[in-house]
């Protein structure tokens, strides 16, 4: 970790809806010294209680959608760097330091490229949609990415300056497009991607969920 990052600190933002089963494992794997904000986005289970019991700061975001939850968490953070990952256990928080290490002075954001550890960790329909979107990002915006930044480490100030981007599943794509337009330098690194530890994904868990996410993606201009 660079000296500037040690001074400013890192906040891990975890947007959640009904992730009480997976959260204990996710939160226990957060590296020591990182602050954690869990954004409860309308959960009907005890997601908030589980997060508080683990020592996380919990904020409520009533506007439904992944993007709304992430934006609320970023605004609530007070550190110079924020990291974002899902609360379903599909990504390993212990890999965050390796991404943070790539956040050099001339790098604005480091994004994770998911590498599934099992064939069923990433359903074919979700992987196909991701390939198409990533190809669009490379060809239209010149971004050196092959994924939509499901896990990412970003400098908070320029991120906040971008303002609200997309309220729902289109947020990661909208972020990458906005980053390209703002002239950010991005670095992509491999991360482990595994089956979620509890429940069913709201996006890749069904063809319908993937279609809705794709509609959000293609609405981003």
PDB file of C-alpha atoms in Angstrom:
ATOM      1  CA  UNK A   1       0.000   0.000   0.000  1.00  0.00           C
ATOM      2  CA  UNK A   2       1.361   3.434  -0.832  1.00  0.00           C
ATOM      3  CA  UNK A   3       1.936   5.997   1.904  1.00  0.00           C
ATOM      4  CA  UNK A   4      -0.876   8.267   0.663  1.00  0.00           C
ATOM      5  CA  UNK A   5      -3.361   5.397   0.822  1.00  0.00           C
ATOM      6  CA  UNK A   6      -2.255   4.560   4.367  1.00  0.00           C
ATOM      7  CA  UNK A   7      -2.924   8.138   5.424  1.00  0.00           C
ATOM      8  CA  UNK A   8      -6.282   8.499   3.728  1.00  0.00           C
ATOM      9  CA  UNK A   9      -7.526   4.973   4.435  1.00  0.00           C
ATOM     10  CA  UNK A  10      -9.771   2.619   2.522  1.00  0.00           C
ATOM     11  CA  UNK A  11     -13.505   2.060   2.861  1.00  0.00           C
ATOM     12  CA  UNK A  12     -15.081  -1.080   1.452  1.00  0.00           C
ATOM     13  CA  UNK A  13     -18.627  -0.394   0.236  1.00  0.00           C
ATOM     14  CA  UNK A  14     -20.859  -3.470   0.047  1.00  0.00           C
ATOM     15  CA  UNK A  15     -24.311  -2.950  -1.500  1.00  0.00           C
ATOM     16  CA  UNK A  16     -26.731  -5.583  -0.194  1.00  0.00           C
ATOM     17  CA  UNK A  17     -30.261  -6.814  -0.463  1.00  0.00           C
ATOM     18  CA  UNK A  18     -31.140  -9.974   1.428  1.00  0.00           C
ATOM     19  CA  UNK A  19     -27.556 -11.165   1.912  1.00  0.00           C
ATOM     20  CA  UNK A  20     -27.740 -12.132   5.599  1.00  0.00           C
ATOM     21  CA  UNK A  21     -26.547 -15.650   4.820  1.00  0.00           C
ATOM     22  CA  UNK A  22     -23.461 -14.640   2.866  1.00  0.00           C
ATOM     23  CA  UNK A  23     -22.405 -11.519   4.768  1.00  0.00           C
ATOM     24  CA  UNK A  24     -20.641 -13.160   7.743  1.00  0.00           C
ATOM     25  CA  UNK A  25     -18.149 -14.855   5.449  1.00  0.00           C
ATOM     26  CA  UNK A  26     -17.628 -11.730   3.358  1.00  0.00           C
ATOM     27  CA  UNK A  27     -17.113  -9.425   6.332  1.00  0.00           C
ATOM     28  CA  UNK A  28     -14.769 -11.814   8.116  1.00  0.00           C
ATOM     29  CA  UNK A  29     -12.499 -11.780   5.052  1.00  0.00           C
ATOM     30  CA  UNK A  30     -12.160  -7.984   4.863  1.00  0.00           C
ATOM     31  CA  UNK A  31      -8.477  -7.100   5.398  1.00  0.00           C
ATOM     32  CA  UNK A  32      -7.532  -5.639   8.765  1.00  0.00           C
ATOM     33  CA  UNK A  33      -7.586  -1.842   8.849  1.00  0.00           C
ATOM     34  CA  UNK A  34     -10.182  -1.376   6.138  1.00  0.00           C
ATOM     35  CA  UNK A  35     -13.395   0.408   7.070  1.00  0.00           C
ATOM     36  CA  UNK A  36     -16.647  -1.204   5.949  1.00  0.00           C
ATOM     37  CA  UNK A  37     -19.978   0.289   4.933  1.00  0.00           C
ATOM     38  CA  UNK A  38     -22.846  -2.082   4.202  1.00  0.00           C
ATOM     39  CA  UNK A  39     -25.650  -0.413   2.271  1.00  0.00           C
ATOM     40  CA  UNK A  40     -28.948  -2.141   2.975  1.00  0.00           C
ATOM     41  CA  UNK A  41     -31.056  -1.690  -0.140  1.00  0.00           C
ATOM     42  CA  UNK A  42     -34.490  -2.803   1.025  1.00  0.00           C
ATOM     43  CA  UNK A  43     -33.636  -6.162   2.561  1.00  0.00           C
ATOM     44  CA  UNK A  44     -36.459  -8.289   3.954  1.00  0.00           C
ATOM     45  CA  UNK A  45     -34.116 -10.470   6.011  1.00  0.00           C
ATOM     46  CA  UNK A  46     -31.743  -9.464   8.824  1.00  0.00           C
ATOM     47  CA  UNK A  47     -28.951  -8.214   6.573  1.00  0.00           C
ATOM     48  CA  UNK A  48     -28.555  -4.979   8.564  1.00  0.00           C
ATOM     49  CA  UNK A  49     -28.406  -6.745  11.920  1.00  0.00           C
ATOM     50  CA  UNK A  50     -25.819  -9.231  10.682  1.00  0.00           C
ATOM     51  CA  UNK A  51     -23.649  -6.425   9.322  1.00  0.00           C
ATOM     52  CA  UNK A  52     -23.834  -4.405  12.540  1.00  0.00           C
ATOM     53  CA  UNK A  53     -22.988  -7.473  14.614  1.00  0.00           C
ATOM     54  CA  UNK A  54     -19.819  -7.853  12.532  1.00  0.00           C
ATOM     55  CA  UNK A  55     -18.826  -4.236  13.199  1.00  0.00           C
ATOM     56  CA  UNK A  56     -19.764  -2.698   9.857  1.00  0.00           C
ATOM     57  CA  UNK A  57     -21.365   0.715   9.521  1.00  0.00           C
ATOM     58  CA  UNK A  58     -24.820   0.184   8.043  1.00  0.00           C
ATOM     59  CA  UNK A  59     -26.713   2.791   6.067  1.00  0.00           C
ATOM     60  CA  UNK A  60     -30.146   2.420   4.527  1.00  0.00           C
ATOM     61  CA  UNK A  61     -30.843   3.308   0.893  1.00  0.00           C
ATOM     62  CA  UNK A  62     -34.558   3.294   0.112  1.00  0.00           C
ATOM     63  CA  UNK A  63     -34.210   3.851  -3.641  1.00  0.00           C
ATOM     64  CA  UNK A  64     -33.995   0.353  -5.112  1.00  0.00           C
ATOM     65  CA  UNK A  65     -31.099  -0.570  -7.359  1.00  0.00           C
ATOM     66  CA  UNK A  66     -27.420  -1.500  -7.260  1.00  0.00           C
ATOM     67  CA  UNK A  67     -26.280   1.911  -8.473  1.00  0.00           C
ATOM     68  CA  UNK A  68     -28.321   3.767  -5.881  1.00  0.00           C
ATOM     69  CA  UNK A  69     -26.846   1.615  -3.121  1.00  0.00           C
ATOM     70  CA  UNK A  70     -23.256   2.041  -4.303  1.00  0.00           C
ATOM     71  CA  UNK A  71     -23.611   5.805  -4.681  1.00  0.00           C
ATOM     72  CA  UNK A  72     -25.045   6.102  -1.158  1.00  0.00           C
ATOM     73  CA  UNK A  73     -22.125   4.126   0.250  1.00  0.00           C
ATOM     74  CA  UNK A  74     -19.534   6.207  -1.584  1.00  0.00           C
ATOM     75  CA  UNK A  75     -21.098   9.433  -0.287  1.00  0.00           C
ATOM     76  CA  UNK A  76     -21.091   8.041   3.262  1.00  0.00           C
ATOM     77  CA  UNK A  77     -17.393   7.123   3.093  1.00  0.00           C
ATOM     78  CA  UNK A  78     -14.811   9.564   4.433  1.00  0.00           C
ATOM     79  CA  UNK A  79     -11.600   7.946   3.210  1.00  0.00           C
ATOM     80  CA  UNK A  80      -9.564   8.885   0.177  1.00  0.00           C
ATOM     81  CA  UNK A  81     -10.035   5.478  -1.443  1.00  0.00           C
ATOM     82  CA  UNK A  82     -13.129   3.320  -1.755  1.00  0.00           C
ATOM     83  CA  UNK A  83     -13.417  -0.304  -2.790  1.00  0.00           C
ATOM     84  CA  UNK A  84     -16.660  -1.889  -3.954  1.00  0.00           C
ATOM     85  CA  UNK A  85     -17.626  -5.550  -4.068  1.00  0.00           C
ATOM     86  CA  UNK A  86     -20.769  -7.647  -3.803  1.00  0.00           C
ATOM     87  CA  UNK A  87     -22.012  -9.102  -0.543  1.00  0.00           C
ATOM     88  CA  UNK A  88     -22.872 -12.540  -1.929  1.00  0.00           C
ATOM     89  CA  UNK A  89     -19.521 -14.214  -1.336  1.00  0.00           C
ATOM     90  CA  UNK A  90     -18.702 -14.588  -5.033  1.00  0.00           C
ATOM     91  CA  UNK A  91     -15.590 -12.406  -4.736  1.00  0.00           C
ATOM     92  CA  UNK A  92     -12.821 -12.682  -2.166  1.00  0.00           C
ATOM     93  CA  UNK A  93     -12.178  -9.490  -0.152  1.00  0.00           C
ATOM     94  CA  UNK A  94      -8.700 -10.803   0.644  1.00  0.00           C
ATOM     95  CA  UNK A  95      -7.762  -9.923  -2.939  1.00  0.00           C
ATOM     96  CA  UNK A  96      -8.446  -6.220  -2.373  1.00  0.00           C
ATOM     97  CA  UNK A  97      -4.866  -5.403  -1.256  1.00  0.00           C
ATOM     98  CA  UNK A  98      -3.497  -6.685  -4.576  1.00  0.00           C
ATOM     99  CA  UNK A  99      -5.845  -4.327  -6.424  1.00  0.00           C
ATOM    100  CA  UNK A 100      -5.015  -1.454  -4.098  1.00  0.00           C
ATOM    101  CA  UNK A 101      -1.306  -2.007  -4.752  1.00  0.00           C
ATOM    102  CA  UNK A 102      -1.956  -1.131  -8.419  1.00  0.00           C
ATOM    103  CA  UNK A 103      -3.464   2.260  -7.510  1.00  0.00           C
ATOM    104  CA  UNK A 104      -0.347   4.223  -8.407  1.00  0.00           C
ATOM    105  CA  UNK A 105      -0.357   8.058  -8.475  1.00  0.00           C
ATOM    106  CA  UNK A 106      -1.217   8.041 -12.174  1.00  0.00           C
ATOM    107  CA  UNK A 107      -3.986   5.416 -11.849  1.00  0.00           C
ATOM    108  CA  UNK A 108      -7.549   6.447 -10.994  1.00  0.00           C
ATOM    109  CA  UNK A 109      -9.249   3.066 -10.768  1.00  0.00           C
ATOM    110  CA  UNK A 110      -8.259  -0.591 -10.581  1.00  0.00           C
ATOM    111  CA  UNK A 111     -10.881  -3.092 -11.704  1.00  0.00           C
ATOM    112  CA  UNK A 112     -11.122  -6.827 -11.244  1.00  0.00           C
ATOM    113  CA  UNK A 113     -11.469  -9.225 -14.155  1.00  0.00           C
ATOM    114  CA  UNK A 114     -13.441 -12.206 -12.922  1.00  0.00           C
ATOM    115  CA  UNK A 115     -11.853 -15.619 -13.422  1.00  0.00           C
ATOM    116  CA  UNK A 116     -14.348 -18.347 -12.431  1.00  0.00           C
ATOM    117  CA  UNK A 117     -12.987 -21.169 -10.304  1.00  0.00           C
ATOM    118  CA  UNK A 118     -15.802 -23.488 -11.431  1.00  0.00           C
ATOM    119  CA  UNK A 119     -17.716 -23.694 -14.681  1.00  0.00           C
ATOM    120  CA  UNK A 120     -21.066 -23.018 -13.004  1.00  0.00           C
ATOM    121  CA  UNK A 121     -19.770 -20.001 -11.066  1.00  0.00           C
ATOM    122  CA  UNK A 122     -20.628 -17.783 -14.018  1.00  0.00           C
ATOM    123  CA  UNK A 123     -23.688 -18.905 -16.070  1.00  0.00           C
ATOM    124  CA  UNK A 124     -23.265 -18.854 -19.841  1.00  0.00           C
ATOM    125  CA  UNK A 125     -25.917 -16.188 -20.413  1.00  0.00           C
ATOM    126  CA  UNK A 126     -24.289 -13.829 -17.932  1.00  0.00           C
ATOM    127  CA  UNK A 127     -20.814 -14.477 -19.333  1.00  0.00           C
ATOM    128  CA  UNK A 128     -21.978 -13.876 -22.904  1.00  0.00           C
ATOM    129  CA  UNK A 129     -23.598 -10.588 -21.948  1.00  0.00           C
ATOM    130  CA  UNK A 130     -20.431  -9.516 -20.183  1.00  0.00           C
ATOM    131  CA  UNK A 131     -18.281 -10.350 -23.211  1.00  0.00           C
ATOM    132  CA  UNK A 132     -20.462  -8.216 -25.461  1.00  0.00           C
ATOM    133  CA  UNK A 133     -20.476  -5.267 -23.104  1.00  0.00           C
ATOM    134  CA  UNK A 134     -16.705  -5.455 -22.531  1.00  0.00           C
ATOM    135  CA  UNK A 135     -16.098  -5.573 -26.287  1.00  0.00           C
ATOM    136  CA  UNK A 136     -18.183  -2.425 -26.651  1.00  0.00           C
ATOM    137  CA  UNK A 137     -16.117  -0.687 -23.967  1.00  0.00           C
ATOM    138  CA  UNK A 138     -12.860  -1.564 -25.716  1.00  0.00           C
ATOM    139  CA  UNK A 139     -13.957  -0.640 -29.213  1.00  0.00           C
ATOM    140  CA  UNK A 140     -16.070   2.437 -28.538  1.00  0.00           C
ATOM    141  CA  UNK A 141     -14.241   3.966 -25.582  1.00  0.00           C
ATOM    142  CA  UNK A 142     -10.757   2.499 -25.817  1.00  0.00           C
ATOM    143  CA  UNK A 143     -10.828   1.051 -22.319  1.00  0.00           C
ATOM    144  CA  UNK A 144      -8.437  -1.862 -21.666  1.00  0.00           C
ATOM    145  CA  UNK A 145     -11.054  -3.987 -19.909  1.00  0.00           C
ATOM    146  CA  UNK A 146     -12.569  -7.441 -20.378  1.00  0.00           C
ATOM    147  CA  UNK A 147     -15.121  -7.281 -17.569  1.00  0.00           C
ATOM    148  CA  UNK A 148     -17.525  -4.710 -16.130  1.00  0.00           C
ATOM    149  CA  UNK A 149     -15.606  -4.022 -12.923  1.00  0.00           C
ATOM    150  CA  UNK A 150     -17.612  -6.080 -10.435  1.00  0.00           C
ATOM    151  CA  UNK A 151     -14.832  -5.469  -7.880  1.00  0.00           C
ATOM    152  CA  UNK A 152     -13.028  -2.152  -8.019  1.00  0.00           C
ATOM    153  CA  UNK A 153     -10.772   0.224  -6.104  1.00  0.00           C
ATOM    154  CA  UNK A 154     -11.165   3.937  -6.816  1.00  0.00           C
ATOM    155  CA  UNK A 155     -10.051   7.318  -5.570  1.00  0.00           C
ATOM    156  CA  UNK A 156     -13.130   8.738  -3.862  1.00  0.00           C
ATOM    157  CA  UNK A 157     -12.883  12.441  -4.781  1.00  0.00           C
ATOM    158  CA  UNK A 158     -12.963  12.010  -8.584  1.00  0.00           C
ATOM    159  CA  UNK A 159     -15.650   9.344  -8.182  1.00  0.00           C
ATOM    160  CA  UNK A 160     -17.899  11.688  -6.213  1.00  0.00           C
ATOM    161  CA  UNK A 161     -17.245  14.395  -8.816  1.00  0.00           C
ATOM    162  CA  UNK A 162     -18.844  12.168 -11.460  1.00  0.00           C
ATOM    163  CA  UNK A 163     -22.163  12.425  -9.568  1.00  0.00           C
ATOM    164  CA  UNK A 164     -24.985   9.857  -9.759  1.00  0.00           C
ATOM    165  CA  UNK A 165     -24.487   7.559 -12.738  1.00  0.00           C
ATOM    166  CA  UNK A 166     -27.126   4.821 -13.031  1.00  0.00           C
ATOM    167  CA  UNK A 167     -29.552   3.693 -10.313  1.00  0.00           C
ATOM    168  CA  UNK A 168     -29.707   0.004 -11.223  1.00  0.00           C
ATOM    169  CA  UNK A 169     -27.573  -2.741 -12.769  1.00  0.00           C
ATOM    170  CA  UNK A 170     -26.149  -0.398 -15.387  1.00  0.00           C
ATOM    171  CA  UNK A 171     -24.012   1.356 -12.789  1.00  0.00           C
ATOM    172  CA  UNK A 172     -20.712  -0.499 -13.392  1.00  0.00           C
ATOM    173  CA  UNK A 173     -20.950   0.145 -17.119  1.00  0.00           C
ATOM    174  CA  UNK A 174     -21.967   3.781 -16.600  1.00  0.00           C
ATOM    175  CA  UNK A 175     -18.974   4.189 -14.298  1.00  0.00           C
ATOM    176  CA  UNK A 176     -16.561   2.848 -16.909  1.00  0.00           C
ATOM    177  CA  UNK A 177     -18.044   5.045 -19.630  1.00  0.00           C
ATOM    178  CA  UNK A 178     -17.865   8.115 -17.379  1.00  0.00           C
ATOM    179  CA  UNK A 179     -14.297   7.229 -16.447  1.00  0.00           C
ATOM    180  CA  UNK A 180     -13.331   7.014 -20.111  1.00  0.00           C
ATOM    181  CA  UNK A 181     -14.905  10.386 -20.848  1.00  0.00           C
ATOM    182  CA  UNK A 182     -13.154  11.933 -17.859  1.00  0.00           C
ATOM    183  CA  UNK A 183      -9.785  10.657 -19.084  1.00  0.00           C
ATOM    184  CA  UNK A 184      -9.157   8.324 -16.150  1.00  0.00           C
ATOM    185  CA  UNK A 185      -6.403   5.761 -16.362  1.00  0.00           C
ATOM    186  CA  UNK A 186      -7.658   2.261 -15.559  1.00  0.00           C
ATOM    187  CA  UNK A 187      -5.798  -0.928 -14.699  1.00  0.00           C
ATOM    188  CA  UNK A 188      -7.431  -4.364 -14.883  1.00  0.00           C
ATOM    189  CA  UNK A 189      -6.265  -7.334 -12.818  1.00  0.00           C
ATOM    190  CA  UNK A 190      -7.589 -10.885 -12.451  1.00  0.00           C
ATOM    191  CA  UNK A 191      -9.711 -11.786  -9.425  1.00  0.00           C
ATOM    192  CA  UNK A 192     -11.199 -15.075  -8.302  1.00  0.00           C
ATOM    193  CA  UNK A 193     -14.884 -15.566  -9.071  1.00  0.00           C
ATOM    194  CA  UNK A 194     -16.754 -18.366  -7.325  1.00  0.00           C
ATOM    195  CA  UNK A 195     -20.372 -19.419  -6.818  1.00  0.00           C
ATOM    196  CA  UNK A 196     -22.246 -17.210  -4.370  1.00  0.00           C
ATOM    197  CA  UNK A 197     -22.308 -18.782  -0.939  1.00  0.00           C
ATOM    198  CA  UNK A 198     -26.029 -18.321  -0.220  1.00  0.00           C
ATOM    199  CA  UNK A 199     -29.205 -17.702  -2.196  1.00  0.00           C
ATOM    200  CA  UNK A 200     -29.672 -16.921  -5.875  1.00  0.00           C
ATOM    201  CA  UNK A 201     -28.211 -14.013  -7.802  1.00  0.00           C
ATOM    202  CA  UNK A 202     -30.667 -11.258  -8.686  1.00  0.00           C
ATOM    203  CA  UNK A 203     -28.893 -10.828 -12.033  1.00  0.00           C
ATOM    204  CA  UNK A 204     -27.071 -13.958 -13.243  1.00  0.00           C
ATOM    205  CA  UNK A 205     -29.285 -16.385 -11.351  1.00  0.00           C
ATOM    206  CA  UNK A 206     -31.823 -16.431 -14.167  1.00  0.00           C
ATOM    207  CA  UNK A 207     -32.104 -15.584 -17.838  1.00  0.00           C
ATOM    208  CA  UNK A 208     -34.771 -13.021 -16.941  1.00  0.00           C
ATOM    209  CA  UNK A 209     -32.481 -11.278 -14.467  1.00  0.00           C
ATOM    210  CA  UNK A 210     -29.683 -11.214 -17.021  1.00  0.00           C
ATOM    211  CA  UNK A 211     -32.007  -9.774 -19.664  1.00  0.00           C
ATOM    212  CA  UNK A 212     -33.078  -6.974 -17.311  1.00  0.00           C
ATOM    213  CA  UNK A 213     -29.437  -6.235 -16.522  1.00  0.00           C
ATOM    214  CA  UNK A 214     -28.616  -6.215 -20.231  1.00  0.00           C
ATOM    215  CA  UNK A 215     -31.392  -3.699 -20.822  1.00  0.00           C
ATOM    216  CA  UNK A 216     -29.834  -1.498 -18.149  1.00  0.00           C
ATOM    217  CA  UNK A 217     -26.429  -1.886 -19.770  1.00  0.00           C
ATOM    218  CA  UNK A 218     -27.608  -0.933 -23.224  1.00  0.00           C
ATOM    219  CA  UNK A 219     -29.422   2.119 -21.830  1.00  0.00           C
ATOM    220  CA  UNK A 220     -26.042   3.578 -20.903  1.00  0.00           C
ATOM    221  CA  UNK A 221     -24.797   6.064 -23.462  1.00  0.00           C
TER     222      UNK A 221
END
